[in-house]
């Protein structure tokens, strides 16, 4: 039962980290620094990383589409 609680806390941190990063929140790093719950903090960091990965992937796909259409992306 305690493991489910830890997982719930991690997931909540992941979701918060993800959405704060996707929303370009500048406070996310400060929130991570001040977080005193290890599962929540790990979730925040993982959510932030996932949001960055998706952002990079989206930009790469956009650049590929522009290249296919012959649009200069410089």
Coordinates of C-alpha atoms in Angstrom, one line a residue:
X1 CA 0.0 0.0 0.0
X2 CA 2.8 2.4 0.8
X3 CA 4.4 1.7 -2.6
X4 CA 1.1 2.9 -4.3
X5 CA 1.3 6.1 -2.3
X6 CA 5.0 6.7 -3.4
X7 CA 4.0 6.0 -7.0
X8 CA 1.0 8.5 -6.7
X9 CA 3.4 11.2 -5.3
X10 CA 5.9 10.5 -8.1
X11 CA 3.2 10.7 -10.8
X12 CA 1.8 13.9 -9.4
X13 CA 5.3 15.4 -9.4
X14 CA 5.9 14.2 -13.0
X15 CA 2.7 15.8 -14.2
X16 CA 3.5 19.0 -12.4
X17 CA 7.0 19.1 -13.8
X18 CA 5.8 18.3 -17.3
X19 CA 3.1 20.9 -17.4
X20 CA 5.2 23.6 -15.8
X21 CA 8.0 23.1 -18.3
X22 CA 5.6 22.9 -21.3
X23 CA 4.1 26.2 -20.0
X24 CA 7.6 27.7 -20.0
X25 CA 7.4 28.3 -16.2
X26 CA 10.6 29.9 -15.0
X27 CA 9.8 28.9 -11.4
X28 CA 10.2 25.1 -12.1
X29 CA 13.9 25.0 -11.2
X30 CA 13.2 26.8 -7.9
X31 CA 10.3 24.5 -7.1
X32 CA 12.6 21.5 -7.8
X33 CA 15.3 22.9 -5.5
X34 CA 12.9 23.6 -2.7
X35 CA 11.0 20.3 -2.9
X36 CA 11.7 18.2 0.2
X37 CA 9.8 15.1 -0.8
X38 CA 12.2 12.8 -2.8
X39 CA 9.5 11.0 -4.8
X40 CA 7.8 14.2 -5.8
X41 CA 11.1 15.8 -6.6
X42 CA 12.2 12.9 -8.8
X43 CA 8.8 13.1 -10.6
X44 CA 9.3 16.8 -11.2
X45 CA 12.7 16.2 -12.7
X46 CA 11.4 13.4 -14.9
X47 CA 8.4 15.4 -16.1
X48 CA 10.7 18.3 -16.9
X49 CA 13.0 16.1 -19.0
X50 CA 10.0 14.6 -20.8
X51 CA 8.7 18.0 -21.7
X52 CA 12.1 19.0 -23.1
X53 CA 12.3 15.8 -25.1
X54 CA 8.9 16.4 -26.6
X55 CA 9.8 20.0 -27.4
X56 CA 12.9 19.0 -29.2
X57 CA 11.1 16.2 -31.1
X58 CA 8.4 18.7 -32.1
X59 CA 11.0 21.2 -33.4
X60 CA 12.8 18.5 -35.4
X61 CA 9.5 17.3 -37.0
X62 CA 8.6 20.9 -37.8
X63 CA 12.0 21.4 -39.4
X64 CA 11.7 18.2 -41.4
X65 CA 8.3 19.3 -42.7
X66 CA 9.6 22.7 -43.7
X67 CA 12.5 21.1 -45.6
X68 CA 10.1 18.8 -47.4
X69 CA 8.1 21.9 -48.4
X70 CA 11.2 23.7 -49.5
X71 CA 11.0 26.4 -46.9
X72 CA 14.3 27.9 -45.7
X73 CA 14.7 27.3 -41.9
X74 CA 17.8 29.4 -41.3

